[in-house]
Short mmCIF file of C-alpha atoms in Angstrom, two decimals:
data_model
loop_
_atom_site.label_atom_id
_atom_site.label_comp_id
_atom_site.label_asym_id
_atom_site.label_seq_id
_atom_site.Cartn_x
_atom_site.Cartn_y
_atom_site.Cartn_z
CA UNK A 1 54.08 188.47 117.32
CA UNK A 2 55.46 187.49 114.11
CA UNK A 3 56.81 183.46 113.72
CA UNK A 4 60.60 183.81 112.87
CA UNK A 5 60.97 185.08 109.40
CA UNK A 6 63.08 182.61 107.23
CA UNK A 7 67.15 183.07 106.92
CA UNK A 8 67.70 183.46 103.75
CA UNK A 9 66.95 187.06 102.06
CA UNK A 10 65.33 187.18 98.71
CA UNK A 11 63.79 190.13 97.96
CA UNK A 12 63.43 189.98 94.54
CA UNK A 13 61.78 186.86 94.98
CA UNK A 14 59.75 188.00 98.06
CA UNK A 15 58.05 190.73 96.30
CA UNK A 16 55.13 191.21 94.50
CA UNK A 17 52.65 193.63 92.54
CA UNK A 18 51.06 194.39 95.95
CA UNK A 19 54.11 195.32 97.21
CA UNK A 20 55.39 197.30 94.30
CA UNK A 21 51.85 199.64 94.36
CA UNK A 22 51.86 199.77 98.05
CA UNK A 23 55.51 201.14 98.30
CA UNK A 24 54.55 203.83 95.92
CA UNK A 25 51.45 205.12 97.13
CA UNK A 26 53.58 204.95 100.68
CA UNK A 27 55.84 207.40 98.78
CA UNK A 28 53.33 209.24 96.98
CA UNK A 29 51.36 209.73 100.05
CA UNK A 30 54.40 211.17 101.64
CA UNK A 31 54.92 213.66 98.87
CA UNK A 32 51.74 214.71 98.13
CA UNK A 33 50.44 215.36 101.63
CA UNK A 34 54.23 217.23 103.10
CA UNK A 35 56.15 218.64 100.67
CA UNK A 36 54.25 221.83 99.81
CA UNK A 37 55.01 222.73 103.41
CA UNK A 38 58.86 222.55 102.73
CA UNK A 39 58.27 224.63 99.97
CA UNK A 40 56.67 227.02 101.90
CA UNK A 41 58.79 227.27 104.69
CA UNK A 42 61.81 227.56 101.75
CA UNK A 43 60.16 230.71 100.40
CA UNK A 44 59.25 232.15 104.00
CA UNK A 45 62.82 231.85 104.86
CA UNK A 46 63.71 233.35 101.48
CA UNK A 47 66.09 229.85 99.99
CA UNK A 48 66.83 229.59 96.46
CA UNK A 49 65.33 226.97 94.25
CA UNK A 50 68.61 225.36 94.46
CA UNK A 51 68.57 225.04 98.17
CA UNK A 52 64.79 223.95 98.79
CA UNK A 53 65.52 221.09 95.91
CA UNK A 54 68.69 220.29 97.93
CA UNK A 55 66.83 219.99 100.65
CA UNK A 56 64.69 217.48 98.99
CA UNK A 57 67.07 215.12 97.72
CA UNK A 58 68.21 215.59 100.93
CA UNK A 59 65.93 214.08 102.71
CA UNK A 60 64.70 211.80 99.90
CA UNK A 61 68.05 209.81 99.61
CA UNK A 62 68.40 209.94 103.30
CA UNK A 63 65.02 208.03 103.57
CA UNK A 64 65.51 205.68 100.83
CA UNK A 65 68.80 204.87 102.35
CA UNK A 66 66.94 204.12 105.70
CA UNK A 67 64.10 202.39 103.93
CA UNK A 68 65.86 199.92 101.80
CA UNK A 69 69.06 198.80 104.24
CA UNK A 70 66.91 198.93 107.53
CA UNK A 71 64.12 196.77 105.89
CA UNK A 72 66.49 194.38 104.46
CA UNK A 73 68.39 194.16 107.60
CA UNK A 74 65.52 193.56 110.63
CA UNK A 75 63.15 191.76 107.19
CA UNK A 76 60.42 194.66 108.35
CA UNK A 77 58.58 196.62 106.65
CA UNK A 78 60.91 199.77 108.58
CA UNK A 79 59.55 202.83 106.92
CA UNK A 80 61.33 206.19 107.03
CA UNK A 81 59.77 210.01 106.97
CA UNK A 82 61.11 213.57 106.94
CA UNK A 83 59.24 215.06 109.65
CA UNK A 84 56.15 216.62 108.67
CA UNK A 85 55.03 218.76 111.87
CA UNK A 86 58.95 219.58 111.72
CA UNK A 87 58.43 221.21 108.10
CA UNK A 88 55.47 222.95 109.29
CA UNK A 89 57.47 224.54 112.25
CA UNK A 90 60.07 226.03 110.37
CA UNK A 91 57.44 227.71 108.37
CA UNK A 92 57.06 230.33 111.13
CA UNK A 93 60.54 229.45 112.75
CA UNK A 94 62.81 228.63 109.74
CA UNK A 95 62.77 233.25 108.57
CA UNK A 96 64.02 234.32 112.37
CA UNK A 97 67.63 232.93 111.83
CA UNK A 98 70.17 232.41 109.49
CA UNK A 99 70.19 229.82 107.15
CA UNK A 100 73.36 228.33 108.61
CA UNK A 101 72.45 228.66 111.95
CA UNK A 102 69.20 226.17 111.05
CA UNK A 103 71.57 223.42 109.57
CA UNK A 104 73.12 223.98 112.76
CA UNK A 105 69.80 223.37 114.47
CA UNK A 106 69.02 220.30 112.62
CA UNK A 107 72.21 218.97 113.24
CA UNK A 108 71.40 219.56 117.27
CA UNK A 109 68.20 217.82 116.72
CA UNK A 110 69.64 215.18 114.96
CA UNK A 111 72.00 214.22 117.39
CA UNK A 112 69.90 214.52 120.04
CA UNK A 113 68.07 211.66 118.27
CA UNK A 114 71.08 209.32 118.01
CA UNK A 115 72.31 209.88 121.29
CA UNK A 116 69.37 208.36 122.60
CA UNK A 117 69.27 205.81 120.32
CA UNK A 118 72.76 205.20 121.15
CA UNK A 119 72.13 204.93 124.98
CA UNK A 120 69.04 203.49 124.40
CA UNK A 121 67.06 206.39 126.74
CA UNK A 122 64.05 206.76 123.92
CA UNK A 123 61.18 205.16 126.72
CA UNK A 124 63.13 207.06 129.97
CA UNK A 125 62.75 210.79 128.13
CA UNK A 126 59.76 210.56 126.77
CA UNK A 127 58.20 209.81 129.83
CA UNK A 128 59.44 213.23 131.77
CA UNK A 129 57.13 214.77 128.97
CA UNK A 130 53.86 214.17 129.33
CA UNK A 131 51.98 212.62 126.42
CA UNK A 132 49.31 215.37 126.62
CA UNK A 133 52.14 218.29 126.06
CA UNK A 134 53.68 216.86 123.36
CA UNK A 135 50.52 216.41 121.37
CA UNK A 136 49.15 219.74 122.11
CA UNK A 137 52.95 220.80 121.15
CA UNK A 138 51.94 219.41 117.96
CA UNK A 139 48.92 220.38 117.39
CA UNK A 140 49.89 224.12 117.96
CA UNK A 141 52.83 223.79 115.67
CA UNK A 142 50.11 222.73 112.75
CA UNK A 143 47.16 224.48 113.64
CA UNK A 144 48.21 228.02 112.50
CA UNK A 145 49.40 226.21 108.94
CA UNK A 146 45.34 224.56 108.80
CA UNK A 147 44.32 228.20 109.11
CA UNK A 148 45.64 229.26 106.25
CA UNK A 149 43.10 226.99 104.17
CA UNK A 150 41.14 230.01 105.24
CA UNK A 151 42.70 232.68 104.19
CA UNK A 152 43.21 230.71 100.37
CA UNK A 153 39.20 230.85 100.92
CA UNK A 154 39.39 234.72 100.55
CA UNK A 155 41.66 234.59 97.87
CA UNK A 156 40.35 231.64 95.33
CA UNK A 157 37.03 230.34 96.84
CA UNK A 158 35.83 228.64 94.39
CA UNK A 159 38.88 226.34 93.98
CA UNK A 160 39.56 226.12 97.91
CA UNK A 161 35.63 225.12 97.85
CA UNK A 162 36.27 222.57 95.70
CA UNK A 163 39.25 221.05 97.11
CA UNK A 164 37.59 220.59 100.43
CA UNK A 165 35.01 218.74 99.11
CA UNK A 166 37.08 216.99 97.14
CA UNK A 167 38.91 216.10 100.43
CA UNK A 168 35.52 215.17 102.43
CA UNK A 169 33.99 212.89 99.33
CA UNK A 170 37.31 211.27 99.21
CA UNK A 171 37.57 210.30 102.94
CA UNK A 172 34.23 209.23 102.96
CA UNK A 173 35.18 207.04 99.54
CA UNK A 174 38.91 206.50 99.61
CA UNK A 175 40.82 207.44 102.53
CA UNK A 176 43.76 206.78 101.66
CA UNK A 177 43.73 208.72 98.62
CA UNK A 178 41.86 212.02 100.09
CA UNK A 179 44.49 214.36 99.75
CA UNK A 180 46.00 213.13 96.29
CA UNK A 181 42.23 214.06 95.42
CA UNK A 182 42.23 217.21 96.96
CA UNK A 183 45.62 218.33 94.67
CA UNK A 184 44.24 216.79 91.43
CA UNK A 185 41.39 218.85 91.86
CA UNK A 186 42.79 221.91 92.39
CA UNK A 187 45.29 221.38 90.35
CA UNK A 188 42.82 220.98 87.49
CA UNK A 189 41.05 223.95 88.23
CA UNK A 190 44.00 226.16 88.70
CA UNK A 191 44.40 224.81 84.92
CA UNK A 192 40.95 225.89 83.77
CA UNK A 193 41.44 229.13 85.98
CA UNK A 194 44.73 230.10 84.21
CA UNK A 195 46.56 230.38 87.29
CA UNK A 196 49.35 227.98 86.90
CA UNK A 197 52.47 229.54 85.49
CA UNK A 198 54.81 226.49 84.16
CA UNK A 199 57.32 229.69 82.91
CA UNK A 200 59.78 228.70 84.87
CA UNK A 201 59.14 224.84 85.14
CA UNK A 202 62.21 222.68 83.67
CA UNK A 203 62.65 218.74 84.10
CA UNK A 204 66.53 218.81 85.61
CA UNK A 205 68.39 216.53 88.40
CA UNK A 206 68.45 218.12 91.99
CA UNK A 207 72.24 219.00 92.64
CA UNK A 208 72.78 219.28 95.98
CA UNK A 209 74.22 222.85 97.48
CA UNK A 210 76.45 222.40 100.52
CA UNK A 211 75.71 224.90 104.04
CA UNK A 212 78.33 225.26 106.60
CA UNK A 213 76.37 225.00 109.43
CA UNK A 214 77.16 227.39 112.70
CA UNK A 215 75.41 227.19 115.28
CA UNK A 216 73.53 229.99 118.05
CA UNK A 217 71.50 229.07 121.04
CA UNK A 218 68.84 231.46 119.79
CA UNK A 219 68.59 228.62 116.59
CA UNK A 220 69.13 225.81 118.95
CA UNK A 221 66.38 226.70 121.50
CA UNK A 222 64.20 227.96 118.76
CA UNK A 223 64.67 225.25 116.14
CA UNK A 224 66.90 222.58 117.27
CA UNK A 225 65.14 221.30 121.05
CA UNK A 226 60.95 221.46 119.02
CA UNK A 227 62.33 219.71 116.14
CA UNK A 228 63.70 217.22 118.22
CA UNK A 229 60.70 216.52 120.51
CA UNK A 230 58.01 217.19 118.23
CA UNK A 231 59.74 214.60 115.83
CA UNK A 232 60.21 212.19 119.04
CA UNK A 233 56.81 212.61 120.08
CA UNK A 234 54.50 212.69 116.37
CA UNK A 235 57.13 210.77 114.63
CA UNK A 236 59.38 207.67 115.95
CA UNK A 237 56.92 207.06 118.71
CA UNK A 238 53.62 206.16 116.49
CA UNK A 239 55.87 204.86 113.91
CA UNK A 240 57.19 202.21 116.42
CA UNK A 241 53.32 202.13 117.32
CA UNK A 242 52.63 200.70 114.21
CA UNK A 243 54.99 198.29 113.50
CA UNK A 244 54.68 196.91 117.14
CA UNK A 245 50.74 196.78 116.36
CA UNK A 246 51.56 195.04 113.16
CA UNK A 247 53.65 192.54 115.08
CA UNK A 248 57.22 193.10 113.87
CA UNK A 249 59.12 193.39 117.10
CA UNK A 250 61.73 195.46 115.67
CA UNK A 251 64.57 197.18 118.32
CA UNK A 252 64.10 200.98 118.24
CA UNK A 253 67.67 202.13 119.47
CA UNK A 254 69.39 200.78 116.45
CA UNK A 255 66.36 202.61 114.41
CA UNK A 256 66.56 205.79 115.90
CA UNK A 257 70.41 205.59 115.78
CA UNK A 258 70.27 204.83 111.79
CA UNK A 259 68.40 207.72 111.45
CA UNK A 260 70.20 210.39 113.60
CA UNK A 261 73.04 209.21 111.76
CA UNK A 262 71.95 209.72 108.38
CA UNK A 263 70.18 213.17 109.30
CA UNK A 264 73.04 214.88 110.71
CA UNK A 265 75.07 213.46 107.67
CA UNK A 266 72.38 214.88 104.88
CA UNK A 267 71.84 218.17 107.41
CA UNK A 268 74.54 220.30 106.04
CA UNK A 269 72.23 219.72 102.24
CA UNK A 270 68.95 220.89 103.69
CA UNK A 271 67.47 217.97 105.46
CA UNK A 272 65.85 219.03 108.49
CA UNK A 273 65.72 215.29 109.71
CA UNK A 274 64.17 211.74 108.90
CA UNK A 275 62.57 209.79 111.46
CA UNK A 276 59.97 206.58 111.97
CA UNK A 277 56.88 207.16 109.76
CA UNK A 278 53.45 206.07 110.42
CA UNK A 279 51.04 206.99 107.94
CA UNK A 280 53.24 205.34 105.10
CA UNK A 281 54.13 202.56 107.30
CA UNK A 282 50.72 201.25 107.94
CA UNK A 283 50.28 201.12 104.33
CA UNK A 284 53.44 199.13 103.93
CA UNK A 285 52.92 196.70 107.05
CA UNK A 286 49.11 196.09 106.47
CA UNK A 287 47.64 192.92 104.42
CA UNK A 288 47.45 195.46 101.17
CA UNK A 289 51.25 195.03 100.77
CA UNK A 290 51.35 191.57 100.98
CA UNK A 291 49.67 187.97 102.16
CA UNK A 292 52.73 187.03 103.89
CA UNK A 293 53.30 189.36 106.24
CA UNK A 294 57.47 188.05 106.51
CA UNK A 295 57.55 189.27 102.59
CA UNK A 296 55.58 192.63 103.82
CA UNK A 297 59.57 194.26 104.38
CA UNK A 298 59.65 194.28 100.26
CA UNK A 299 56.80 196.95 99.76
CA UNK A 300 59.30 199.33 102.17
CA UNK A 301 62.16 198.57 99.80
CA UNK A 302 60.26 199.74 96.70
CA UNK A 303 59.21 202.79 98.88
CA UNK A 304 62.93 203.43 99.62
CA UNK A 305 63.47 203.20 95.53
CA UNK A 306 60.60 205.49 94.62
CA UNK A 307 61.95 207.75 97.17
CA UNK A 308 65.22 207.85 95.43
CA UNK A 309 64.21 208.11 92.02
CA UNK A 310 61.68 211.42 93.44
CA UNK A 311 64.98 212.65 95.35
CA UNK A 312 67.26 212.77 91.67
CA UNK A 313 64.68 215.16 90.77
CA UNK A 314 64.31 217.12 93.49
CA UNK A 315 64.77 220.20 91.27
CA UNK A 316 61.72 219.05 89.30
CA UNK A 317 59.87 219.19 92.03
CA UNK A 318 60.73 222.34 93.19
CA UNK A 319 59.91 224.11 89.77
CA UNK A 320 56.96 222.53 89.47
CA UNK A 321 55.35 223.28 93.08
CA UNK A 322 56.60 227.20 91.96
CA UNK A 323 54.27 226.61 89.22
CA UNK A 324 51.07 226.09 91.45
CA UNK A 325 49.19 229.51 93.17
CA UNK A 326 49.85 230.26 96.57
CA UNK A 327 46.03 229.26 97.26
CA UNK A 328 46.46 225.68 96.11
CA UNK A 329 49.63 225.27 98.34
CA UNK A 330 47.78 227.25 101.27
CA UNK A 331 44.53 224.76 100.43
CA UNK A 332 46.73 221.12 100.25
CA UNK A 333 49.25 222.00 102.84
CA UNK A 334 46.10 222.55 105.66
CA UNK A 335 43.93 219.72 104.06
CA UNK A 336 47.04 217.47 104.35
CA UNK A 337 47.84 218.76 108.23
CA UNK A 338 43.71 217.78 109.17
CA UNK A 339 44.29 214.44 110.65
CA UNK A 340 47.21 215.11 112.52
CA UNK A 341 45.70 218.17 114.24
CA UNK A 342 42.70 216.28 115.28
CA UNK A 343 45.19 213.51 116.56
CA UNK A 344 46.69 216.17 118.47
CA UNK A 345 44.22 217.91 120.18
CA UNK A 346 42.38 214.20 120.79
CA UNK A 347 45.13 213.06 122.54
CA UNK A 348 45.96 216.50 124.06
CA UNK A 349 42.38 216.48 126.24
CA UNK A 350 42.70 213.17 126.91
CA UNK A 351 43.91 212.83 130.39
CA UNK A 352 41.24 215.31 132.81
CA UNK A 353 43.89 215.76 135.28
CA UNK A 354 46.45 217.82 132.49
CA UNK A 355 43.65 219.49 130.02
CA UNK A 356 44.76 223.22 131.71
CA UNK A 357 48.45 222.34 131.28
CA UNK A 358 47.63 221.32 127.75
CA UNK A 359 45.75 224.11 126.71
CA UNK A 360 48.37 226.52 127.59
CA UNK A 361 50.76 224.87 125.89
CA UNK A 362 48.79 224.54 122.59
CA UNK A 363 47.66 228.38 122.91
CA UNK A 364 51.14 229.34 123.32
CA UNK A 365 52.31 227.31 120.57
CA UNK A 366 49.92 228.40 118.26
CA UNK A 367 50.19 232.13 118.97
CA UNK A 368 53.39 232.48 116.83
CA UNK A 369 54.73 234.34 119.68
CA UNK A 370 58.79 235.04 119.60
CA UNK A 371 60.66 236.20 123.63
CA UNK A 372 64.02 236.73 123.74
CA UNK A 373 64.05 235.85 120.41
CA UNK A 374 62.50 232.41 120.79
CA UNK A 375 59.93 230.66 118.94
CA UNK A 376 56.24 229.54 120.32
CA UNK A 377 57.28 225.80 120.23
CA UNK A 378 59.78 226.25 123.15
CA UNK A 379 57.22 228.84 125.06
CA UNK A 380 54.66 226.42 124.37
CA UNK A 381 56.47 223.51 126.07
CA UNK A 382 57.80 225.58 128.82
CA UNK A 383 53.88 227.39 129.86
CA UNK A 384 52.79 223.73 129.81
CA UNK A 385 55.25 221.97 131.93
CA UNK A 386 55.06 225.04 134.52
CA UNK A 387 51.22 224.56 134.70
CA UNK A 388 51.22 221.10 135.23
CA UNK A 389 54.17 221.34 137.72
CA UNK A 390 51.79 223.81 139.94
CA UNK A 391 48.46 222.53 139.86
CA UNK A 392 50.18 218.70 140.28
CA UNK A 393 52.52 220.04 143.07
CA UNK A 394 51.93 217.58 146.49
CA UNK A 395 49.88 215.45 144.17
CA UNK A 396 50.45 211.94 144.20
#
């Protein structure tokens, strides 16, 4: 536990070069590793440009929002994420409704989220769901998108080749930085390749495109109920993880009721939802950031400014991920989705007495299969929670 940070707030005077290069590698990490699955998921569904760059300064001003006032307020290093295994379920669920009915969905998500932080039920409904379900819940939501690293193999093998060892050297060499190297590779040989096409590339500001949302059980049961667990489950619960483990004992009902708030504000623009992060946030909490850990909160404020400045050109980004071929995007998006899969499935097998349960319910979830016009995610939950409920029954 941390000693009892001092009263008065400085954090211009707090902060430091550490701090400064630590909040924006937590913000390039974010970026670099996520966003080409928002992209994709934008083009499955058949958005605009103007709509998936909405979405990003969406979600970008919604975290550096988060970042900067929740930091300053609990003088933590409280850092913020769109959810990542959230981006990659839309992928496959995002084309099956209307765009309007997924703001909708988002929203239902969202407020699902500050509900509980509002009643302070995050530890009570977490535990009716296994761990073991939710992480093979995850893991099936991401382990059709790391397949598709193989089917950029057949397309480009050469530069998917070369990406992936660009992605093993730099784990072995700089973990941190593994899949930054795995898109500056490929990026440079889709330049010596002559497959980027920067015809359509323009530097702009994102201007963000407003969606009525409406809303359809099919979209809520499809969208809205896996966003909301998988982001409970692989987001605010290993982002509270690490700040606990980094010994800032920060409350998590106000937390999670910031950020429900602010999602189902930013919804109707795109954002699918911000949560806890924990990837970014160990980089911000850990000795790299700072020597004091009390002046650690100032590396999360810089994060929440780098996030804004990427979120003004959210349009930028959008143009310029168009420029990039589909095998690059395939290549990063799966690299990027590696750890968290393996996290998954680790954590899935874990407990001998639900392995069948959690099977099921990452086969299910990774099938892609729609019933009734339902996504996998929901099938995958249900299959799981009906195994464990009959080979557990009369257990004690």
């Amino acid at each position: 536990m941390q000693d009892v940070a001092p009263t008065r707030l400085r954090p211009l005077a707090d902060t430091s070069t550490s701090a400064v290069v630590a909040g924006f590698i937590a913000m390039l990490t974010g970026y670099t590793s996520s966003l080409v699955l928002m992209f994709q998921a934008g083009q499955a569904a058949g958005l605009s440009a103007g709509q998936i760059s909405s979405w990003i300064w969406a979600l970008s001003i919604g975290m550096a929002l988060c970042c900067i006032v929740l930091s300053l307020r609990y003088r933590a290093p409280v850092m913020i994420a769109w959810s990542t295994p959230g981006a990659a379920l839309l992928i496959t669920s995002l084309p099956q409704v209307s765009y309007g009915e997924a703001i909708g969905a988002y929203i239902l998500a969202s407020g699902l989220i500050l509900l509980i932080g509002l009643t302070g039920t995050f530890d009570r409904l977490m535990r009716r769901i296994p761990a073991s379900i939710a992480a093979a819940l995850l893991a099936g939501v991401l382990f059709k998108i790391g397949l598709e690293i193989c089917v950029a193999a057949e397309q480009q093998p050469t530069l998917v080749v070369a990406m992936l060892l660009a992605y093993l050297f730099g784990k072995r060499l700089w973990p941190r930085y593994a899949v930054l190297a795995a898109l500056v590779v490929g990026s440079l040989l889709a330049g010596l390749f002559g497959l980027l096409d920067f015809s359509g590339f323009e530097l702009q500001l994102a201007t963000p495109q407003w969606t009525t949302p409406s809303f359809s059980l099919a979209a809520a049961i499809s969208i809205g109920i896996p966003l909301f667990i998988v982001a409970m489950a692989s987001q605010n619960l290993p982002g509270m993880a690490v700040l606990r483990a980094n010994g800032y004992d920060v409350p998590a009902s106000p937390l999670l009721t910031s950020t429900g708030l602010v999602s189902i504000l930013m919804a109707p623009f795109g954002s699918h939802g911000i949560h806890m992060a924990a990837i970014s946030a160990a980089i911000c909490a850990g000795p790299e950031a700072h020597e004091d850990p009390h002046k650690r909160y100032t590396a999360a404020v810089w994060c929440g400014v780098f996030y804004a400045i990427a979120g003004l050109f959210g349009a930028t980004l959008a143009s310029l991920f168009a420029a990039l071929p589909a095998a690059l995007i395939l290549s990063i998006a799966a690299l990027a989705l590696f750890a968290s899969i393996i996290g998954g499935l680790t954590q899935a097998m874990s407990e001998p007495n639900e392995r069948e349960a959690a099977l099921i319910t990452f086969l299910v979830t990774a099938s892609g299969m729609t019933l009734a016009g339902v996504g996998s995610a929901f099938w995958g939950i249900v299959a799981g929670l009906l195994t464990l409920a009959i080979l557990n029954a009369g257990k004690r």
